[in-house]
Amino acid sequence: MTGRILVVEDDLLNRLFYHDVLEQEGFDLRQVSDGALVLDEVALFKPDLITMDMQLPNISGLRLIRQLQKDKATCHIPILAITAFAGPQEEKRIRSAGACGYLAKPVTVKQLLEAVSACIEPDGGTED
Ligand code: MN
């Protein structure tokens, strides 16, 4: 797969894990660990997808999803939410904010790749 993915995650080990898995798939990666830096990085990097940790320093992932969704320049970018606090309420909040997908930690390689591919190709093109 090709394209640019912005990995937003404050935990170093998780961040490196997502980065390595996605880079190996052929994506061009960039990482951000602080919620306050996300909007600037999105404007510069122009990602095709964002993986968004929900629990971040300074600005929460949920708030960032809402901000990205209401901006015409960024509302088309699919956002895959990743949270440590899984549950029906959390999932509902995240999906209604506009995330294309939702993963609960701990995330496996298979879950990550399937969710990324579903967000990038919502029609599931290659399945036959
Ligand atoms: Mn976090």
XYZ file of C-alpha atoms and ligand atoms in Angstrom, residues 9-11 14 53-57 105, ligand 1:
11
model
C 0.636 8.601 19.760
C 2.389 9.747 22.931
C 3.595 6.332 24.062
C 3.271 2.096 20.613
C -4.400 7.958 19.959
C -7.218 9.304 22.125
C -5.195 9.998 25.271
C -2.618 12.661 24.410
C -0.841 15.488 26.221
C -5.437 -1.212 22.771
Mn -1.751 8.063 24.810
